[in-house]
Amino acid sequence: SDGRLLHSAESNGIPLGFMKNYVFSTHEPIQLKAGDIVVVLTDGVTEAIAPDESLFGLQKTIDFIARHRDKNAAEIVALLNQAAFEFSQQVKAEDDITSLVCKVGPA
């Protein structure tokens, strides 16, 4: 809620929906509070490549979300996906650019 990254989890399994009955590993529960933002995204966001071959990157993604944390979840998704796509300056994205944003409301 204050723009700081509290937890980051790396991908550790196959993409969701690829195999029926696949058992995904779990992580210890994370306590969320009002104002927290949970973001799940594909590597197409962080690995969007600019013409100079630099990556959009995880830190730029985190900073972008922190700057736009006052927006609603749908606006953050739309703005983040657009920013990654524009960063790459591609007519067509090289990889999927997908984000899921959930904002925790008051209890």
Coordinates of C-alpha atoms in Angstrom, one line a residue:
S1 CA 0.0 0.0 0.0
D2 CA 3.0 2.3 0.5
G3 CA 4.8 1.3 -2.7
R4 CA 7.3 -1.1 -1.1
L5 CA 7.7 -4.7 -2.4
L6 CA 6.9 -7.0 0.5
H7 CA 7.2 -10.4 -1.1
S8 CA 8.3 -11.8 -4.5
A9 CA 7.8 -15.4 -5.6
E10 CA 9.5 -16.9 -8.6
S11 CA 7.8 -19.2 -11.1
N12 CA 8.4 -22.8 -10.1
G13 CA 6.1 -24.9 -12.3
I14 CA 4.6 -25.3 -15.6
P15 CA 2.1 -22.7 -16.9
L16 CA -1.4 -22.9 -15.4
G17 CA -3.7 -25.1 -17.4
F18 CA -1.1 -27.0 -19.5
M19 CA -1.6 -30.4 -17.8
K20 CA -4.8 -31.7 -16.3
N21 CA -4.3 -32.8 -12.6
Y22 CA -0.8 -31.2 -12.4
V23 CA 0.0 -30.6 -8.7
F24 CA 1.6 -27.2 -8.2
S25 CA 3.9 -26.5 -5.3
T26 CA 2.7 -24.2 -2.5
H27 CA 4.2 -21.4 -0.5
E28 CA 3.6 -20.4 3.1
P29 CA 0.6 -18.1 3.5
I30 CA 1.2 -14.4 3.1
Q31 CA -0.9 -12.1 5.4
L32 CA -2.4 -9.3 3.3
K33 CA -3.8 -6.0 4.6
A34 CA -6.0 -3.3 3.2
G35 CA -4.3 -1.4 0.4
D36 CA -1.9 -4.2 -0.5
I37 CA -1.6 -5.1 -4.2
V38 CA -1.0 -8.7 -5.4
V39 CA 0.4 -8.9 -9.0
V40 CA 0.8 -12.1 -11.1
L41 CA 2.3 -11.7 -14.5
T42 CA 3.9 -13.5 -17.4
D43 CA 7.5 -13.1 -18.3
G44 CA 6.3 -11.2 -21.4
V45 CA 6.0 -8.2 -19.2
T46 CA 9.4 -8.3 -17.5
E47 CA 11.1 -9.6 -20.7
A48 CA 9.7 -7.1 -23.1
I49 CA 12.7 -6.1 -25.2
A50 CA 13.4 -2.6 -26.4
P51 CA 15.1 -1.9 -29.8
D52 CA 18.4 -1.4 -27.9
E53 CA 17.9 -5.0 -26.5
S54 CA 17.3 -3.8 -22.9
L55 CA 14.6 -5.5 -20.9
F56 CA 11.6 -3.9 -19.3
G57 CA 12.7 -5.9 -16.2
L58 CA 11.3 -6.7 -12.8
Q59 CA 12.5 -3.5 -11.1
K60 CA 10.8 -1.3 -13.8
T61 CA 7.7 -3.4 -13.3
I62 CA 7.7 -2.9 -9.5
D63 CA 8.4 0.8 -9.9
F64 CA 5.6 1.2 -12.4
I65 CA 3.1 -0.5 -10.1
A66 CA 4.2 1.6 -7.1
R67 CA 3.7 4.8 -9.1
H68 CA 0.2 3.7 -10.2
R69 CA -0.9 2.1 -6.9
D70 CA -3.6 4.8 -6.5
K71 CA -5.4 3.4 -9.6
N72 CA -7.9 0.6 -9.5
A73 CA -6.7 -2.9 -10.4
A74 CA -8.1 -2.9 -14.0
E75 CA -6.4 0.4 -14.7
I76 CA -3.0 -0.9 -13.4
V77 CA -3.3 -4.0 -15.6
A78 CA -4.1 -1.9 -18.7
L79 CA -1.4 0.7 -18.0
L80 CA 1.3 -2.0 -17.2
N81 CA 0.5 -4.1 -20.2
Q82 CA 0.5 -1.0 -22.5
A83 CA 3.8 0.2 -20.9
A84 CA 5.5 -3.1 -21.6
F85 CA 4.2 -3.2 -25.1
E86 CA 5.2 0.4 -25.9
F87 CA 8.7 -0.2 -24.3
S88 CA 9.3 -2.9 -26.9
Q89 CA 8.2 -0.6 -29.7
Q90 CA 6.8 -3.6 -31.5
V91 CA 3.9 -3.6 -33.9
K92 CA 3.2 -7.1 -32.5
A93 CA 4.4 -8.4 -29.1
E94 CA 7.1 -11.1 -29.3
D95 CA 5.6 -12.9 -26.2
D96 CA 2.4 -12.8 -24.3
I97 CA 2.0 -9.7 -22.1
T98 CA -0.4 -10.7 -19.3
S99 CA -0.9 -9.3 -15.9
L100 CA -3.4 -10.0 -13.0
V101 CA -3.7 -7.3 -10.3
C102 CA -5.7 -7.7 -7.1
K103 CA -6.1 -4.9 -4.7
V104 CA -7.0 -5.8 -1.1
G105 CA -10.0 -3.8 0.2
P106 CA -10.9 -2.9 3.7
A107 CA -11.9 -5.8 6.0

